[in-house]
Amino acid sequence: MKKCCLLILTILIVQNNCFFGQFVKVPTLVKHFVEHQQRDTSITFYDFLALHYWGHDLNDNDQDRDMQLPFKKIDHSTYQLVLPFINVTHQTVSTYSFTSKLSIFDKEILYQNPQFGDLFRPPIA
């Protein structure tokens, strides 16, 4: 029973979140190509793809039909939910005090070369 539920869940996730659903629209692509070929017999499949995907579409009043082609628009979204399971334990916090002074920056590191200052000067109005 667990395997059956897992299989159904996997199919639902893949169907909703992947681009495999776009391959269902391939027959629409073929039908639309046949429609274009009936209008203009010299059009090839490559020209058809270039017209609809890579170029400017003709003004032939079939914009709704063009948007039904596969990979023309994104019609799904992905929601991800992460639930980390953390084992909560009681912890004690230890504090330490440092009394010695440590010099982090040395004066030689902070030395500015005047030649580089001219490169980054803001414009004067």
PDB file of C-alpha atoms in Angstrom:
ATOM      1  CA  MET A   1       0.000   0.000   0.000  1.00  0.00           C
ATOM      2  CA  LYS A   2       2.879   2.358   0.797  1.00  0.00           C
ATOM      3  CA  LYS A   3       4.469   1.719  -2.594  1.00  0.00           C
ATOM      4  CA  CYS A   4       1.196   2.460  -4.370  1.00  0.00           C
ATOM      5  CA  CYS A   5       0.761   5.745  -2.482  1.00  0.00           C
ATOM      6  CA  LEU A   6       4.374   6.667  -3.159  1.00  0.00           C
ATOM      7  CA  LEU A   7       3.935   5.963  -6.875  1.00  0.00           C
ATOM      8  CA  ILE A   8       0.769   8.084  -7.077  1.00  0.00           C
ATOM      9  CA  LEU A   9       2.438  10.924  -5.177  1.00  0.00           C
ATOM     10  CA  THR A  10       5.498  10.778  -7.431  1.00  0.00           C
ATOM     11  CA  ILE A  11       3.360  10.885 -10.575  1.00  0.00           C
ATOM     12  CA  LEU A  12       1.438  13.900  -9.269  1.00  0.00           C
ATOM     13  CA  ILE A  13       4.610  15.776  -8.365  1.00  0.00           C
ATOM     14  CA  VAL A  14       6.288  15.058 -11.705  1.00  0.00           C
ATOM     15  CA  GLN A  15       3.163  15.975 -13.636  1.00  0.00           C
ATOM     16  CA  ASN A  16       2.739  19.319 -11.885  1.00  0.00           C
ATOM     17  CA  ASN A  17       6.322  20.463 -11.457  1.00  0.00           C
ATOM     18  CA  CYS A  18       8.146  19.320 -14.580  1.00  0.00           C
ATOM     19  CA  PHE A  19       8.111  20.335 -18.192  1.00  0.00           C
ATOM     20  CA  PHE A  20       6.914  16.887 -19.285  1.00  0.00           C
ATOM     21  CA  GLY A  21       3.388  18.266 -19.527  1.00  0.00           C
ATOM     22  CA  GLN A  22       4.564  20.405 -22.427  1.00  0.00           C
ATOM     23  CA  PHE A  23       5.182  17.288 -24.507  1.00  0.00           C
ATOM     24  CA  VAL A  24       1.439  16.603 -24.386  1.00  0.00           C
ATOM     25  CA  LYS A  25       1.036  19.712 -26.555  1.00  0.00           C
ATOM     26  CA  VAL A  26       3.162  18.305 -29.413  1.00  0.00           C
ATOM     27  CA  PRO A  27       0.065  17.238 -31.437  1.00  0.00           C
ATOM     28  CA  THR A  28      -1.104  20.869 -31.263  1.00  0.00           C
ATOM     29  CA  LEU A  29       2.260  21.883 -32.699  1.00  0.00           C
ATOM     30  CA  VAL A  30       1.856  19.457 -35.607  1.00  0.00           C
ATOM     31  CA  LYS A  31      -1.737  20.567 -36.302  1.00  0.00           C
ATOM     32  CA  HIS A  32      -0.726  24.219 -36.266  1.00  0.00           C
ATOM     33  CA  PHE A  33       2.147  23.470 -38.649  1.00  0.00           C
ATOM     34  CA  VAL A  34      -0.296  21.775 -41.035  1.00  0.00           C
ATOM     35  CA  GLU A  35      -2.532  24.865 -40.851  1.00  0.00           C
ATOM     36  CA  HIS A  36       0.407  27.095 -41.777  1.00  0.00           C
ATOM     37  CA  GLN A  37       1.412  24.739 -44.563  1.00  0.00           C
ATOM     38  CA  GLN A  38      -2.095  24.913 -46.031  1.00  0.00           C
ATOM     39  CA  ARG A  39      -1.812  28.703 -46.158  1.00  0.00           C
ATOM     40  CA  ASP A  40       1.738  28.714 -47.536  1.00  0.00           C
ATOM     41  CA  THR A  41       3.040  25.485 -49.090  1.00  0.00           C
ATOM     42  CA  SER A  42       6.640  26.712 -49.218  1.00  0.00           C
ATOM     43  CA  ILE A  43       7.020  26.878 -45.420  1.00  0.00           C
ATOM     44  CA  THR A  44       9.245  24.224 -43.850  1.00  0.00           C
ATOM     45  CA  PHE A  45       9.084  22.935 -40.298  1.00  0.00           C
ATOM     46  CA  TYR A  46      12.261  24.840 -39.452  1.00  0.00           C
ATOM     47  CA  ASP A  47      10.734  28.058 -40.830  1.00  0.00           C
ATOM     48  CA  PHE A  48       7.608  27.362 -38.789  1.00  0.00           C
ATOM     49  CA  LEU A  49       9.638  26.964 -35.585  1.00  0.00           C
ATOM     50  CA  ALA A  50      11.692  30.056 -36.375  1.00  0.00           C
ATOM     51  CA  LEU A  51       8.514  32.014 -36.993  1.00  0.00           C
ATOM     52  CA  HIS A  52       6.831  31.023 -33.739  1.00  0.00           C
ATOM     53  CA  TYR A  53       9.735  30.681 -31.325  1.00  0.00           C
ATOM     54  CA  TRP A  54      12.731  32.694 -32.541  1.00  0.00           C
ATOM     55  CA  GLY A  55      11.303  35.443 -34.698  1.00  0.00           C
ATOM     56  CA  HIS A  56       8.433  37.814 -35.068  1.00  0.00           C
ATOM     57  CA  ASP A  57       5.136  36.100 -35.697  1.00  0.00           C
ATOM     58  CA  LEU A  58       3.022  37.128 -38.642  1.00  0.00           C
ATOM     59  CA  ASN A  59      -0.093  39.134 -37.940  1.00  0.00           C
ATOM     60  CA  ASP A  60      -2.454  36.311 -38.933  1.00  0.00           C
ATOM     61  CA  ASN A  61      -4.924  36.685 -36.034  1.00  0.00           C
ATOM     62  CA  ASP A  62      -4.084  33.328 -34.431  1.00  0.00           C
ATOM     63  CA  GLN A  63      -2.360  34.572 -31.290  1.00  0.00           C
ATOM     64  CA  ASP A  64      -4.544  32.377 -29.056  1.00  0.00           C
ATOM     65  CA  ARG A  65      -3.637  29.340 -31.133  1.00  0.00           C
ATOM     66  CA  ASP A  66       0.056  30.277 -31.047  1.00  0.00           C
ATOM     67  CA  MET A  67       0.042  30.464 -27.253  1.00  0.00           C
ATOM     68  CA  GLN A  68      -1.240  26.864 -27.065  1.00  0.00           C
ATOM     69  CA  LEU A  69       2.012  25.605 -28.589  1.00  0.00           C
ATOM     70  CA  PRO A  70       4.438  23.784 -26.288  1.00  0.00           C
ATOM     71  CA  PHE A  71       7.028  25.838 -24.407  1.00  0.00           C
ATOM     72  CA  LYS A  72       5.362  29.143 -25.366  1.00  0.00           C
ATOM     73  CA  LYS A  73       4.403  30.124 -21.822  1.00  0.00           C
ATOM     74  CA  ILE A  74       4.996  28.965 -18.298  1.00  0.00           C
ATOM     75  CA  ASP A  75       1.758  27.565 -16.952  1.00  0.00           C
ATOM     76  CA  HIS A  76       2.890  26.071 -13.671  1.00  0.00           C
ATOM     77  CA  SER A  77       4.713  27.092 -10.546  1.00  0.00           C
ATOM     78  CA  THR A  78       6.785  25.298  -7.983  1.00  0.00           C
ATOM     79  CA  TYR A  79       6.232  25.430  -4.265  1.00  0.00           C
ATOM     80  CA  GLN A  80       8.847  23.976  -1.997  1.00  0.00           C
ATOM     81  CA  LEU A  81       8.373  23.436   1.690  1.00  0.00           C
ATOM     82  CA  VAL A  82      11.267  22.385   3.867  1.00  0.00           C
ATOM     83  CA  LEU A  83      10.528  21.055   7.329  1.00  0.00           C
ATOM     84  CA  PRO A  84      13.718  20.222   9.166  1.00  0.00           C
ATOM     85  CA  PHE A  85      13.361  17.876  12.078  1.00  0.00           C
ATOM     86  CA  ILE A  86      15.570  19.111  14.882  1.00  0.00           C
ATOM     87  CA  ASN A  87      16.132  17.215  18.075  1.00  0.00           C
ATOM     88  CA  VAL A  88      15.912  19.880  20.784  1.00  0.00           C
ATOM     89  CA  THR A  89      18.267  19.385  23.694  1.00  0.00           C
ATOM     90  CA  HIS A  90      19.137  21.609  26.614  1.00  0.00           C
ATOM     91  CA  GLN A  91      22.473  23.289  26.175  1.00  0.00           C
ATOM     92  CA  THR A  92      24.431  25.571  28.431  1.00  0.00           C
ATOM     93  CA  VAL A  93      26.246  28.594  27.099  1.00  0.00           C
ATOM     94  CA  SER A  94      29.706  29.328  28.409  1.00  0.00           C
ATOM     95  CA  THR A  95      31.090  32.837  28.226  1.00  0.00           C
ATOM     96  CA  TYR A  96      34.725  33.746  28.130  1.00  0.00           C
ATOM     97  CA  SER A  97      36.282  37.129  28.752  1.00  0.00           C
ATOM     98  CA  PHE A  98      39.384  38.205  26.897  1.00  0.00           C
ATOM     99  CA  THR A  99      41.571  40.691  28.691  1.00  0.00           C
ATOM    100  CA  SER A 100      44.488  40.981  26.295  1.00  0.00           C
ATOM    101  CA  LYS A 101      44.326  43.591  23.558  1.00  0.00           C
ATOM    102  CA  LEU A 102      45.082  42.314  20.108  1.00  0.00           C
ATOM    103  CA  SER A 103      45.838  44.686  17.274  1.00  0.00           C
ATOM    104  CA  ILE A 104      43.932  43.480  14.240  1.00  0.00           C
ATOM    105  CA  PHE A 105      44.970  46.206  11.804  1.00  0.00           C
ATOM    106  CA  ASP A 106      48.498  47.316  11.279  1.00  0.00           C
ATOM    107  CA  LYS A 107      49.241  50.870  10.181  1.00  0.00           C
ATOM    108  CA  GLU A 108      51.097  49.624   7.109  1.00  0.00           C
ATOM    109  CA  ILE A 109      47.968  47.848   5.888  1.00  0.00           C
ATOM    110  CA  LEU A 110      45.941  51.056   6.188  1.00  0.00           C
ATOM    111  CA  TYR A 111      48.514  53.093   4.228  1.00  0.00           C
ATOM    112  CA  GLN A 112      46.918  54.690   1.196  1.00  0.00           C
ATOM    113  CA  ASN A 113      48.900  55.190  -1.951  1.00  0.00           C
ATOM    114  CA  PRO A 114      48.163  58.684  -3.354  1.00  0.00           C
ATOM    115  CA  GLN A 115      48.477  57.422  -6.943  1.00  0.00           C
ATOM    116  CA  PHE A 116      45.430  55.205  -6.504  1.00  0.00           C
ATOM    117  CA  GLY A 117      43.429  58.024  -4.938  1.00  0.00           C
ATOM    118  CA  ASP A 118      43.357  59.884  -8.256  1.00  0.00           C
ATOM    119  CA  LEU A 119      41.616  56.984  -9.976  1.00  0.00           C
ATOM    120  CA  PHE A 120      38.650  56.960  -7.628  1.00  0.00           C
ATOM    121  CA  ARG A 121      38.044  60.700  -7.308  1.00  0.00           C
ATOM    122  CA  PRO A 122      34.369  61.676  -7.702  1.00  0.00           C
ATOM    123  CA  PRO A 123      33.496  64.168 -10.431  1.00  0.00           C
ATOM    124  CA  ILE A 124      33.658  67.820  -9.480  1.00  0.00           C
ATOM    125  CA  ALA A 125      30.625  69.926 -10.311  1.00  0.00           C
TER     126      ALA A 125
END
